[in-house]
mmCIF file of N, CA, C and O in Angstrom:
data_model
loop_
_atom_site.group_PDB
_atom_site.id
_atom_site.type_symbol
_atom_site.label_atom_id
_atom_site.label_comp_id
_atom_site.label_asym_id
_atom_site.label_seq_id
_atom_site.Cartn_x
_atom_site.Cartn_y
_atom_site.Cartn_z
ATOM 1 N N SER A 24 -35.428 -82.818 -3.070
ATOM 2 C CA SER A 24 -35.520 -84.104 -3.690
ATOM 3 C C SER A 24 -36.610 -84.235 -4.693
ATOM 4 O O SER A 24 -36.413 -85.283 -5.352
ATOM 5 N N ASP A 25 -37.635 -83.397 -4.753
ATOM 6 C CA ASP A 25 -38.664 -83.545 -5.864
ATOM 7 C C ASP A 25 -37.924 -83.611 -7.197
ATOM 8 O O ASP A 25 -38.281 -84.371 -8.127
ATOM 9 N N TYR A 26 -37.032 -82.804 -7.521
ATOM 10 C CA TYR A 26 -36.284 -82.809 -8.808
ATOM 11 C C TYR A 26 -35.760 -84.128 -9.094
ATOM 12 O O TYR A 26 -35.774 -84.775 -10.015
ATOM 13 N N GLU A 27 -34.825 -84.593 -8.045
ATOM 14 C CA GLU A 27 -34.212 -85.775 -8.232
ATOM 15 C C GLU A 27 -35.357 -87.111 -8.503
ATOM 16 O O GLU A 27 -34.924 -87.874 -9.228
ATOM 17 N N HIS A 28 -36.483 -86.854 -8.102
ATOM 18 C CA HIS A 28 -37.615 -87.867 -8.160
ATOM 19 C C HIS A 28 -38.493 -87.520 -9.062
ATOM 20 O O HIS A 28 -39.671 -88.193 -9.143
ATOM 21 N N ARG A 29 -38.202 -86.641 -10.088
ATOM 22 C CA ARG A 29 -39.497 -85.982 -10.869
ATOM 23 C C ARG A 29 -39.981 -87.137 -11.689
ATOM 24 O O ARG A 29 -41.329 -87.171 -12.005
ATOM 25 N N ASN A 30 -39.263 -88.020 -12.209
ATOM 26 C CA ASN A 30 -39.926 -88.963 -12.969
ATOM 27 C C ASN A 30 -40.774 -89.931 -12.271
ATOM 28 O O ASN A 30 -41.812 -90.425 -12.755
ATOM 29 N N GLU A 31 -40.483 -90.442 -11.121
ATOM 30 C CA GLU A 31 -41.297 -91.133 -10.288
ATOM 31 C C GLU A 31 -42.646 -90.299 -9.833
ATOM 32 O O GLU A 31 -43.669 -90.894 -9.806
ATOM 33 N N LEU A 32 -42.308 -89.044 -9.717
ATOM 34 C CA LEU A 32 -43.577 -88.047 -9.305
ATOM 35 C C LEU A 32 -44.404 -88.134 -10.386
ATOM 36 O O LEU A 32 -45.728 -88.062 -10.200
ATOM 37 N N LEU A 33 -43.878 -88.010 -11.756
ATOM 38 C CA LEU A 33 -44.834 -87.973 -12.911
ATOM 39 C C LEU A 33 -45.684 -89.138 -13.123
ATOM 40 O O LEU A 33 -46.820 -89.247 -13.535
ATOM 41 N N LYS A 34 -45.063 -90.449 -12.838
ATOM 42 C CA LYS A 34 -45.703 -91.698 -12.891
ATOM 43 C C LYS A 34 -46.827 -91.709 -11.807
ATOM 44 O O LYS A 34 -47.971 -92.303 -12.160
ATOM 45 N N GLU A 35 -46.548 -91.409 -10.676
ATOM 46 C CA GLU A 35 -47.516 -91.152 -9.477
ATOM 47 C C GLU A 35 -48.693 -90.361 -10.007
ATOM 48 O O GLU A 35 -49.813 -90.681 -9.682
ATOM 49 N N MET A 36 -48.283 -89.238 -10.541
ATOM 50 C CA MET A 36 -49.630 -88.301 -11.079
ATOM 51 C C MET A 36 -50.189 -89.131 -12.156
ATOM 52 O O MET A 36 -51.559 -89.114 -12.033
ATOM 53 N N ALA A 37 -49.740 -89.875 -12.781
ATOM 54 C CA ALA A 37 -50.451 -90.715 -14.086
ATOM 55 C C ALA A 37 -51.316 -91.554 -13.299
ATOM 56 O O ALA A 37 -52.467 -91.819 -13.735
ATOM 57 N N LEU A 38 -50.928 -92.307 -12.268
ATOM 58 C CA LEU A 38 -51.676 -93.199 -11.606
ATOM 59 C C LEU A 38 -52.804 -92.641 -10.833
ATOM 60 O O LEU A 38 -54.053 -93.085 -10.934
ATOM 61 N N ARG A 39 -52.574 -91.580 -10.333
ATOM 62 C CA ARG A 39 -53.779 -90.836 -9.550
ATOM 63 C C ARG A 39 -54.708 -90.190 -10.738
ATOM 64 O O ARG A 39 -55.923 -90.257 -10.402
ATOM 65 N N ASN A 40 -54.076 -89.739 -11.811
ATOM 66 C CA ASN A 40 -55.165 -89.347 -13.079
ATOM 67 C C ASN A 40 -56.003 -90.598 -13.371
ATOM 68 O O ASN A 40 -57.212 -90.406 -13.429
ATOM 69 N N ARG A 41 -55.261 -91.714 -13.546
ATOM 70 C CA ARG A 41 -56.350 -93.018 -13.799
ATOM 71 C C ARG A 41 -57.474 -93.202 -12.735
ATOM 72 O O ARG A 41 -58.437 -93.391 -13.015
ATOM 73 N N ASP A 42 -56.881 -93.188 -11.549
ATOM 74 C CA ASP A 42 -57.916 -93.257 -10.460
ATOM 75 C C ASP A 42 -58.926 -91.936 -10.474
ATOM 76 O O ASP A 42 -60.191 -92.203 -10.244
ATOM 77 N N GLY A 43 -58.618 -90.934 -10.895
ATOM 78 C CA GLY A 43 -59.554 -89.845 -10.959
ATOM 79 C C GLY A 43 -60.593 -90.149 -12.128
ATOM 80 O O GLY A 43 -61.910 -89.764 -11.861
ATOM 81 N N PHE A 44 -60.051 -90.745 -13.043
ATOM 82 C CA PHE A 44 -61.141 -90.943 -14.276
ATOM 83 C C PHE A 44 -62.173 -92.174 -13.633
ATOM 84 O O PHE A 44 -63.166 -92.130 -14.025
ATOM 85 N N GLU A 45 -61.577 -93.158 -12.994
ATOM 86 C CA GLU A 45 -62.490 -94.202 -12.696
ATOM 87 C C GLU A 45 -63.307 -93.818 -11.459
ATOM 88 O O GLU A 45 -64.515 -94.441 -11.379
ATOM 89 N N THR A 46 -63.206 -92.817 -10.664
ATOM 90 C CA THR A 46 -63.972 -92.373 -9.661
ATOM 91 C C THR A 46 -64.697 -90.983 -10.019
ATOM 92 O O THR A 46 -65.221 -90.505 -9.020
ATOM 93 N N ASP A 47 -64.652 -90.531 -10.971
ATOM 94 C CA ASP A 47 -64.979 -89.064 -11.511
ATOM 95 C C ASP A 47 -64.314 -88.109 -10.382
ATOM 96 O O ASP A 47 -65.068 -87.070 -9.892
ATOM 97 N N GLY A 48 -63.147 -88.346 -10.177
ATOM 98 C CA GLY A 48 -62.439 -87.363 -9.266
ATOM 99 C C GLY A 48 -61.723 -86.333 -10.240
ATOM 100 O O GLY A 48 -61.881 -86.165 -11.349
ATOM 101 N N VAL A 49 -60.551 -85.798 -9.553
ATOM 102 C CA VAL A 49 -59.746 -84.739 -9.978
ATOM 103 C C VAL A 49 -58.665 -85.336 -10.984
ATOM 104 O O VAL A 49 -58.218 -86.370 -10.576
ATOM 105 N N THR A 50 -58.440 -84.825 -12.260
ATOM 106 C CA THR A 50 -57.486 -85.260 -12.948
ATOM 107 C C THR A 50 -56.546 -83.887 -13.335
ATOM 108 O O THR A 50 -57.150 -82.683 -13.261
ATOM 109 N N ILE A 51 -55.079 -84.139 -13.509
ATOM 110 C CA ILE A 51 -54.233 -82.884 -13.651
ATOM 111 C C ILE A 51 -53.410 -82.943 -14.769
ATOM 112 O O ILE A 51 -52.532 -84.008 -14.689
ATOM 113 N N ALA A 52 -53.296 -82.164 -15.610
ATOM 114 C CA ALA A 52 -52.409 -82.324 -16.779
ATOM 115 C C ALA A 52 -51.155 -81.725 -16.282
ATOM 116 O O ALA A 52 -51.087 -80.639 -15.684
ATOM 117 N N CYS A 53 -49.906 -82.564 -16.703
ATOM 118 C CA CYS A 53 -48.652 -81.907 -16.021
ATOM 119 C C CYS A 53 -47.491 -82.228 -17.172
ATOM 120 O O CYS A 53 -47.851 -83.218 -17.924
ATOM 121 N N GLY A 54 -46.413 -81.435 -17.177
ATOM 122 C CA GLY A 54 -45.329 -81.727 -17.884
ATOM 123 C C GLY A 54 -44.064 -81.203 -17.301
ATOM 124 O O GLY A 54 -44.211 -80.414 -16.475
ATOM 125 N N SER A 55 -43.073 -81.888 -17.631
ATOM 126 C CA SER A 55 -41.615 -81.715 -17.013
ATOM 127 C C SER A 55 -40.640 -81.502 -18.087
ATOM 128 O O SER A 55 -40.706 -82.122 -19.182
ATOM 129 N N ALA A 56 -39.737 -80.663 -17.826
ATOM 130 C CA ALA A 56 -38.647 -80.648 -18.626
ATOM 131 C C ALA A 56 -37.313 -80.281 -17.881
ATOM 132 O O ALA A 56 -37.315 -79.712 -16.872
ATOM 133 N N ALA A 57 -36.086 -80.683 -18.327
ATOM 134 C CA ALA A 57 -34.778 -80.395 -17.619
ATOM 135 C C ALA A 57 -33.815 -79.693 -18.661
ATOM 136 O O ALA A 57 -33.913 -79.885 -19.681
ATOM 137 N N TRP A 58 -32.916 -78.850 -18.046
ATOM 138 C CA TRP A 58 -31.996 -78.203 -18.832
ATOM 139 C C TRP A 58 -31.018 -79.163 -19.497
ATOM 140 O O TRP A 58 -30.719 -80.271 -18.836
ATOM 141 N N GLU A 59 -30.897 -78.985 -20.679
ATOM 142 C CA GLU A 59 -29.997 -80.071 -21.505
ATOM 143 C C GLU A 59 -28.933 -79.292 -21.886
ATOM 144 O O GLU A 59 -28.793 -78.461 -22.834
ATOM 145 N N LYS A 60 -27.754 -79.591 -21.057
ATOM 146 C CA LYS A 60 -26.521 -78.995 -21.453
ATOM 147 C C LYS A 60 -26.087 -79.211 -22.947
ATOM 148 O O LYS A 60 -26.080 -80.208 -23.357
ATOM 149 N N GLY A 61 -25.734 -78.126 -23.571
ATOM 150 C CA GLY A 61 -25.084 -78.251 -25.020
ATOM 151 C C GLY A 61 -26.250 -78.124 -25.906
ATOM 152 O O GLY A 61 -25.952 -77.672 -27.140
ATOM 153 N N ALA A 62 -27.443 -78.323 -25.523
ATOM 154 C CA ALA A 62 -28.804 -78.099 -26.339
ATOM 155 C C ALA A 62 -29.303 -76.852 -26.156
ATOM 156 O O ALA A 62 -29.976 -76.204 -27.043
ATOM 157 N N ASP A 63 -29.546 -76.628 -24.786
ATOM 158 C CA ASP A 63 -30.292 -75.428 -24.557
ATOM 159 C C ASP A 63 -29.465 -74.020 -24.196
ATOM 160 O O ASP A 63 -28.382 -74.222 -23.769
ATOM 161 N N SER A 64 -29.898 -73.161 -24.906
ATOM 162 C CA SER A 64 -29.278 -71.824 -24.789
ATOM 163 C C SER A 64 -29.767 -70.919 -23.902
ATOM 164 O O SER A 64 -29.168 -69.741 -23.631
ATOM 165 N N CYS A 65 -30.982 -71.164 -23.453
ATOM 166 C CA CYS A 65 -31.599 -70.355 -22.446
ATOM 167 C C CYS A 65 -32.832 -71.117 -21.613
ATOM 168 O O CYS A 65 -33.230 -72.016 -22.214
ATOM 169 N N LEU A 66 -33.267 -70.518 -20.663
ATOM 170 C CA LEU A 66 -34.165 -71.125 -19.788
ATOM 171 C C LEU A 66 -35.587 -71.166 -20.377
ATOM 172 O O LEU A 66 -36.160 -72.101 -20.126
ATOM 173 N N GLU A 67 -35.907 -70.285 -21.419
ATOM 174 C CA GLU A 67 -37.001 -70.160 -22.161
ATOM 175 C C GLU A 67 -37.336 -71.563 -22.753
ATOM 176 O O GLU A 67 -38.504 -72.088 -22.988
ATOM 177 N N ALA A 68 -36.208 -72.021 -23.276
ATOM 178 C CA ALA A 68 -36.387 -73.373 -24.111
ATOM 179 C C ALA A 68 -36.802 -74.610 -23.179
ATOM 180 O O ALA A 68 -37.677 -75.286 -23.690
ATOM 181 N N VAL A 69 -36.387 -74.499 -22.130
ATOM 182 C CA VAL A 69 -36.645 -75.554 -20.964
ATOM 183 C C VAL A 69 -38.254 -75.392 -20.602
ATOM 184 O O VAL A 69 -39.053 -76.288 -20.708
ATOM 185 N N PHE A 70 -38.858 -74.033 -20.324
ATOM 186 C CA PHE A 70 -40.013 -73.723 -20.124
ATOM 187 C C PHE A 70 -40.949 -74.333 -21.347
ATOM 188 O O PHE A 70 -42.124 -74.932 -21.191
ATOM 189 N N GLU A 71 -40.376 -73.924 -22.521
ATOM 190 C CA GLU A 71 -41.284 -74.286 -23.798
ATOM 191 C C GLU A 71 -41.500 -75.751 -23.936
ATOM 192 O O GLU A 71 -42.524 -76.431 -24.282
ATOM 193 N N ARG A 72 -40.380 -76.556 -23.743
ATOM 194 C CA ARG A 72 -40.616 -78.046 -23.600
ATOM 195 C C ARG A 72 -41.375 -78.565 -22.682
ATOM 196 O O ARG A 72 -42.126 -79.497 -22.747
ATOM 197 N N ALA A 73 -41.486 -77.974 -21.335
ATOM 198 C CA ALA A 73 -42.274 -78.257 -20.253
ATOM 199 C C ALA A 73 -43.829 -78.052 -20.473
ATOM 200 O O ALA A 73 -44.620 -78.851 -20.240
ATOM 201 N N ASP A 74 -43.962 -76.840 -21.213
ATOM 202 C CA ASP A 74 -45.235 -76.496 -21.640
ATOM 203 C C ASP A 74 -45.812 -77.555 -22.620
ATOM 204 O O ASP A 74 -46.770 -77.796 -22.621
ATOM 205 N N ALA A 75 -44.894 -77.700 -23.628
ATOM 206 C CA ALA A 75 -45.467 -78.641 -24.688
ATOM 207 C C ALA A 75 -45.648 -80.154 -24.055
ATOM 208 O O ALA A 75 -46.565 -80.655 -24.519
ATOM 209 N N ALA A 76 -44.836 -80.593 -23.096
ATOM 210 C CA ALA A 76 -45.197 -81.813 -22.483
ATOM 211 C C ALA A 76 -46.571 -81.718 -21.770
ATOM 212 O O ALA A 76 -47.222 -82.778 -21.664
ATOM 213 N N MET A 77 -46.906 -80.618 -21.251
ATOM 214 C CA MET A 77 -48.012 -80.594 -20.421
ATOM 215 C C MET A 77 -49.261 -80.726 -21.241
ATOM 216 O O MET A 77 -50.283 -81.297 -21.013
ATOM 217 N N TYR A 78 -49.172 -80.008 -22.453
ATOM 218 C CA TYR A 78 -50.215 -79.896 -23.499
ATOM 219 C C TYR A 78 -50.445 -81.315 -24.279
ATOM 220 O O TYR A 78 -51.399 -81.746 -24.384
ATOM 221 N N GLU A 79 -49.243 -82.152 -24.172
ATOM 222 C CA GLU A 79 -49.356 -83.562 -24.712
ATOM 223 C C GLU A 79 -50.168 -84.298 -23.797
ATOM 224 O O GLU A 79 -50.914 -85.103 -24.025
ATOM 225 N N ASN A 80 -49.736 -84.041 -22.522
ATOM 226 C CA ASN A 80 -50.226 -85.001 -21.479
ATOM 227 C C ASN A 80 -51.799 -84.648 -21.392
ATOM 228 O O ASN A 80 -52.799 -85.473 -21.279
ATOM 229 N N LYS A 81 -52.225 -83.236 -21.590
ATOM 230 C CA LYS A 81 -53.636 -82.960 -21.665
ATOM 231 C C LYS A 81 -54.428 -83.741 -22.543
ATOM 232 O O LYS A 81 -55.471 -84.077 -22.343
ATOM 233 N N ALA A 82 -53.775 -83.583 -23.861
ATOM 234 C CA ALA A 82 -54.272 -84.287 -25.000
ATOM 235 C C ALA A 82 -54.666 -85.878 -24.686
ATOM 236 O O ALA A 82 -55.592 -86.348 -24.983
ATOM 237 N N ALA A 83 -53.507 -86.372 -24.118
ATOM 238 C CA ALA A 83 -53.820 -87.789 -23.861
ATOM 239 C C ALA A 83 -54.817 -88.061 -22.796
ATOM 240 O O ALA A 83 -55.503 -89.206 -22.892
ATOM 241 N N LEU A 84 -54.833 -87.075 -21.868
ATOM 242 C CA LEU A 84 -56.051 -87.331 -20.732
ATOM 243 C C LEU A 84 -57.203 -87.215 -21.394
ATOM 244 O O LEU A 84 -58.355 -87.988 -21.251
ATOM 245 N N LYS A 85 -57.611 -86.420 -22.304
ATOM 246 C CA LYS A 85 -58.887 -86.107 -22.869
ATOM 247 C C LYS A 85 -59.208 -87.522 -23.905
ATOM 248 O O LYS A 85 -60.093 -87.767 -23.816
ATOM 249 N N ALA A 86 -58.043 -88.178 -24.572
ATOM 250 C CA ALA A 86 -58.289 -89.155 -25.224
ATOM 251 C C ALA A 86 -58.710 -90.243 -24.338
ATOM 252 O O ALA A 86 -59.551 -91.050 -24.842
ATOM 253 N N PHE A 87 -58.104 -90.446 -23.289
ATOM 254 C CA PHE A 87 -58.341 -91.478 -22.276
ATOM 255 C C PHE A 87 -59.910 -91.312 -21.708
ATOM 256 O O PHE A 87 -60.549 -92.226 -21.508
ATOM 257 N N GLU A 88 -60.066 -89.971 -21.557
ATOM 258 C CA GLU A 88 -61.600 -89.725 -20.969
ATOM 259 C C GLU A 88 -62.624 -90.197 -21.927
ATOM 260 O O GLU A 88 -63.643 -90.700 -21.585
ATOM 261 N N LYS A 89 -62.267 -90.028 -23.265
ATOM 262 C CA LYS A 89 -63.362 -90.314 -24.179
ATOM 263 C C LYS A 89 -63.575 -91.918 -24.396
ATOM 264 O O LYS A 89 -64.499 -92.411 -24.926
ATOM 265 N N GLU A 90 -62.438 -92.735 -23.918
ATOM 266 C CA GLU A 90 -62.577 -94.142 -24.227
ATOM 267 C C GLU A 90 -63.804 -94.794 -23.304
ATOM 268 O O GLU A 90 -64.127 -94.290 -22.411
#
């Protein structure tokens, strides 16, 4: 059921990261991607998008940390 609720889980992670900044706790960069029928020709494309999403999240976390 995690896959079916992945967007909610990512939102929950964002809330926990915000709490982590406020309490000097743990923050975790994460990203997710799903197979896009007709657009993806291989699984590697999905992993590349997920990896890019994780690095975008990591950059956003660093920017938030500097505020």
